[in-house]
Tab-separated table of C-alpha atoms and ligand atoms in Angstrom:
chain	number	residue	atom	x	y	z
A	128	MET	CA	-0.087	-0.012	0.202
A	129	ALA	CA	1.162	3.520	-0.743
A	130	HIS	CA	2.695	6.070	1.813
A	131	ILE	CA	2.770	9.569	1.702
A	132	ARG	CA	5.393	11.967	3.967
A	133	ILE	CA	5.886	15.673	4.608
A	134	GLN	CA	9.035	15.788	5.506
A	135	ASP	CA	8.459	19.835	6.225
A	136	GLU	CA	5.498	18.985	7.992
A	137	ASN	CA	6.284	16.077	9.990
A	138	ARG	CA	3.332	14.221	8.793
A	139	GLU	CA	2.424	11.118	7.373
A	140	ILE	CA	-0.733	9.852	5.057
A	141	GLU	CA	-1.252	6.063	5.425
A	142	SER	CA	-5.176	5.362	3.950
A	143	PRO	CA	-5.196	4.859	0.377
A	144	GLU	CA	-8.765	6.776	0.546
A	145	ALA	CA	-6.553	9.947	2.786
A	146	ILE	CA	-3.662	9.334	-0.189
A	147	ALA	CA	-5.793	9.742	-3.154
A	148	GLU	CA	-7.494	13.197	-1.245
A	149	PHE	CA	-3.701	14.388	-0.706
A	150	LEU	CA	-2.957	13.941	-4.520
A	151	LYS	CA	-5.899	15.534	-5.885
A	152	PRO	CA	-5.511	19.354	-5.730
A	153	PHE	CA	-2.051	18.239	-7.475
A	154	GLY	CA	-3.348	16.808	-10.168
A	155	ILE	CA	-1.936	13.436	-9.481
A	156	GLN	CA	-4.421	10.332	-9.669
A	157	TYR	CA	-3.934	7.515	-8.059
A	158	GLU	CA	-5.488	4.216	-7.829
A	159	ARG	CA	-5.392	0.833	-6.321
A	160	TRP	CA	-5.825	-2.322	-8.673
A	161	GLU	CA	-6.376	-6.173	-7.864
A	162	THR	CA	-3.277	-8.027	-8.225
A	163	GLU	CA	-4.790	-11.270	-6.120
A	164	GLY	CA	-4.081	-13.952	-8.398
A	165	ARG	CA	-3.121	-11.990	-11.789
A	166	LEU	CA	0.704	-12.326	-11.034
A	167	ASN	CA	3.248	-15.058	-9.895
A	168	ALA	CA	7.191	-15.004	-9.703
A	169	GLU	CA	7.283	-16.158	-13.553
A	170	THR	CA	4.888	-13.992	-15.178
A	171	THR	CA	6.669	-12.641	-18.148
A	172	ASP	CA	6.198	-8.634	-19.243
A	173	GLU	CA	3.998	-9.567	-22.617
A	174	GLU	CA	1.925	-11.662	-19.315
A	175	ILE	CA	1.612	-8.511	-17.149
A	176	LEU	CA	0.370	-6.489	-19.940
A	177	ASP	CA	-2.587	-8.991	-20.569
A	178	ALA	CA	-3.374	-9.885	-17.275
A	179	PHE	CA	-4.090	-5.942	-16.702
A	180	ALA	CA	-5.552	-5.598	-20.211
A	181	PRO	CA	-8.668	-3.616	-19.189
A	182	GLU	CA	-7.376	-1.592	-16.715
A	183	ILE	CA	-4.701	-0.555	-19.435
A	184	GLU	CA	-7.416	0.060	-22.040
A	185	ARG	CA	-9.527	2.234	-19.635
A	186	LEU	CA	-6.115	4.770	-19.043
A	187	LYS	CA	-5.223	4.821	-22.312
A	188	LYS	CA	-9.021	6.156	-23.315
A	189	GLN	CA	-8.918	8.460	-20.385
A	190	GLY	CA	-5.417	9.969	-21.371
A	191	GLY	CA	-4.930	9.305	-25.040
A	192	TYR	CA	-2.011	6.967	-24.181
A	193	VAL	CA	-1.036	5.027	-26.992
A	194	THR	CA	2.035	2.001	-25.526
A	195	ALA	CA	2.410	0.403	-22.677
A	196	ASP	CA	5.570	-1.450	-21.859
A	197	VAL	CA	6.860	-2.807	-18.451
A	198	ILE	CA	9.805	-1.857	-16.942
A	199	ASN	CA	12.277	-3.705	-14.812
A	200	VAL	CA	14.768	-2.094	-12.267
A	201	THR	CA	17.076	-4.603	-9.962
A	202	PRO	CA	20.142	-5.228	-8.874
A	203	ALA	CA	21.035	-7.965	-11.910
A	204	ILE	CA	21.285	-4.395	-13.769
A	205	PRO	CA	25.095	-3.603	-14.383
A	206	ASP	CA	24.717	-0.007	-14.440
A	207	LEU	CA	22.265	0.273	-11.813
A	208	GLU	CA	23.627	3.274	-10.330
A	209	LYS	CA	24.157	4.951	-12.718
A	210	MET	CA	20.101	3.985	-14.271
A	211	LEU	CA	19.099	5.455	-10.399
A	212	ASP	CA	20.954	8.648	-10.596
A	213	LYS	CA	19.063	9.801	-14.074
A	214	PHE	CA	16.132	9.294	-11.789
A	215	ARG	CA	17.428	10.804	-8.683
A	216	SER	CA	17.783	14.467	-9.727
A	217	GLU	CA	14.973	16.261	-10.056
A	218	HIS	CA	13.300	16.537	-13.357
A	219	THR	CA	10.091	17.188	-15.484
A	220	HIS	CA	8.735	15.129	-18.554
A	221	SER	CA	6.673	16.896	-21.535
A	222	GLU	CA	4.221	14.199	-21.264
A	223	ASP	CA	2.743	12.658	-17.872
A	224	GLU	CA	4.651	9.800	-15.961
A	225	VAL	CA	1.982	6.635	-15.582
A	226	ARG	CA	2.847	3.963	-13.443
A	227	PHE	CA	1.451	0.822	-12.053
A	228	ILE	CA	3.649	-1.028	-9.873
A	229	VAL	CA	3.472	-4.802	-10.230
A	230	GLY	CA	5.941	-5.463	-7.656
A	231	GLY	CA	9.088	-4.365	-5.464
A	232	SER	CA	9.253	-0.365	-4.714
A	233	GLY	CA	10.363	2.628	-4.476
A	234	VAL	CA	9.561	6.505	-3.853
A	235	PHE	CA	8.524	9.281	-5.912
A	236	HIS	CA	9.331	12.723	-4.566
A	237	ILE	CA	7.198	15.202	-5.960
A	238	ASN	CA	7.931	19.042	-5.726
A	239	PRO	CA	4.240	20.956	-6.553
A	240	GLU	CA	4.038	24.537	-7.280
A	241	ASN	CA	1.605	25.034	-4.846
A	242	GLY	CA	2.670	23.067	-1.471
A	243	PRO	CA	5.539	21.246	0.319
A	244	VAL	CA	7.760	18.673	-1.030
A	245	PHE	CA	6.236	14.771	-0.469
A	246	ALA	CA	7.948	11.500	-0.805
A	247	LEU	CA	4.985	8.798	-2.458
A	248	GLN	CA	5.786	5.295	-1.630
A	249	LEU	CA	4.777	2.862	-3.684
A	250	GLU	CA	4.307	-0.652	-4.324
A	251	GLN	CA	2.434	-3.995	-5.640
A	252	GLY	CA	-1.072	-2.639	-6.732
A	253	ASP	CA	-0.242	1.012	-6.644
A	254	LEU	CA	-1.468	3.551	-9.928
A	255	ILE	CA	-0.275	7.075	-10.382
A	256	ASN	CA	-0.610	9.378	-12.826
A	257	VAL	CA	2.107	12.417	-12.172
A	258	PRO	CA	1.085	14.809	-14.594
A	259	ALA	CA	3.624	16.515	-17.550
A	260	GLY	CA	5.396	19.327	-16.345
A	261	THR	CA	5.349	18.108	-12.459
A	262	LYS	CA	8.897	18.581	-10.815
A	263	HIS	CA	9.750	15.382	-9.130
A	264	TRP	CA	12.905	13.068	-8.523
A	265	PHE	CA	12.593	8.779	-7.655
A	266	ASP	CA	14.444	6.133	-5.884
A	267	LEU	CA	14.035	2.824	-4.638
A	268	CYS	CA	13.512	1.266	-1.017
A	269	ASP	CA	15.308	-1.136	0.415
A	270	ASP	CA	14.264	-4.418	-1.778
A	271	ARG	CA	16.534	-1.897	-4.662
A	272	LYS	CA	13.782	-3.444	-6.609
A	273	ILE	CA	10.546	-2.348	-8.791
A	274	ARG	CA	8.510	-3.702	-11.951
A	275	ALA	CA	6.108	-1.181	-13.032
A	276	ILE	CA	3.697	-1.065	-16.032
A	277	ARG	CA	4.320	2.610	-17.878
A	278	LEU	CA	1.864	4.455	-20.256
A	279	PHE	CA	3.363	6.543	-22.789
A	280	LEU	CA	1.633	9.308	-25.625
A	281	GLU	CA	4.486	8.990	-27.730
A	282	PRO	CA	7.670	6.654	-26.531
A	283	ALA	CA	10.469	8.403	-28.280
A	284	GLY	CA	9.541	11.898	-26.820
A	285	TRP	CA	9.755	10.474	-23.184
A	286	LYS	CA	12.725	12.336	-21.797
A	287	PRO	CA	13.635	13.611	-18.341
A	288	GLU	CA	14.562	17.993	-18.159
A	289	TYR	CA	16.638	18.476	-15.316
A	290	THR	CA	15.903	21.080	-13.048
A	291	GLN	CA	19.329	21.098	-11.798
A	292	SER	CA	17.506	23.092	-8.236
A	293	GLY	CA	19.288	20.772	-6.292
A	294	VAL	CA	16.402	20.771	-4.023
A	295	ASP	CA	16.375	16.611	-3.823
A	296	ALA	CA	19.728	16.812	-1.772
A	297	SER	CA	17.332	17.990	1.273
A	298	TYR	CA	15.318	15.656	1.002
A	299	GLN	CA	15.910	11.228	2.545
A	300	VAL	CA	14.449	8.425	1.255
A	301	LEU	CA	12.791	6.896	3.705
A	302	CYS	CA	11.041	4.186	3.233
A	303	PHE	CA	7.764	3.142	5.240
A	304	GLY	CA	8.453	-1.029	6.245
A	305	PRO	CA	8.722	-3.858	9.007
A	306	ASN	CA	11.719	-1.786	9.901
A	307	TYR	CA	10.867	2.005	10.220
A	308	LEU	CA	10.751	4.448	12.830
A	309	PRO	CA	9.108	7.734	12.232
A	310	PRO	CA	11.465	10.717	13.052
A	311	LYS	CA	10.715	12.349	16.131
A	312	ASN	CA	7.101	14.678	16.364
A	313	THR	CA	5.714	12.599	13.449
A	314	ASN	CA	2.069	12.904	12.897
A	315	ILE	CA	0.479	10.165	11.559
A	316	SER	CA	-2.984	10.846	9.995
A	317	SER	CA	-4.989	7.928	8.083
A	318	VAL	CA	-8.052	9.907	8.284
A	319	ILE	CA	-9.054	12.617	5.391
A	320	ASN	CA	-8.778	16.398	6.691
A	321	PRO	CA	-7.876	15.100	10.522
B	30	KMT	C1	11.061	8.899	-13.549
B	30	KMT	O1	11.623	9.395	-14.680
B	30	KMT	O2	11.040	9.665	-12.489
B	30	KMT	C2	10.592	7.502	-13.534
B	30	KMT	O3	10.604	6.649	-14.716
B	30	KMT	C3	11.190	6.667	-12.368
B	30	KMT	C4	11.416	5.293	-12.541
B	30	KMT	S1	9.732	4.040	-12.716
B	30	KMT	C5	9.792	3.205	-11.640
B	31	NI	NI1	10.628	11.019	-14.043
């Protein structure tokens, strides 16, 4: 399940409903897709696209996306750190960043025009759509892997534009999980508008 952490406000949000509500003003769509019985350890990329075809088709109709693929980020990638460096610097894209997490976990930091920077941790079953032009950066959690469906308007045109702002350096990648201890004074809210 997703998790939101607003470092500057010592605040965390835990329930899917409260997370979707928090993300709405930033134009970020958040959904949970059922994964039970649709995936196993050997599922291929092709099988993943087939298994989630109804949801993918719905998003394509809704957002005009034309292609879908599966990205696999794992410690087996020889240049994993180099690849992650490209995600770790604040950037924008000229089209939406649509991701459905099939396995593993990671954190998107979002730096919105009209609010504080927040960390959105995602794992299996989480779908997000970060609108074009939204400043963000990404890193893996402790499991060091993520597998995700991506939707594109135009795959050839999908490149990061780096802001070079340096703000990414001020935010810690802190993943929620069995070993997680919230920093002191953290206020955890799982209800909408607490
Ligand atoms: C991006 O541009 O931030 C990414 O594609 C992040 C990795 S996708 C799980
Ligand atoms: Ni990006």
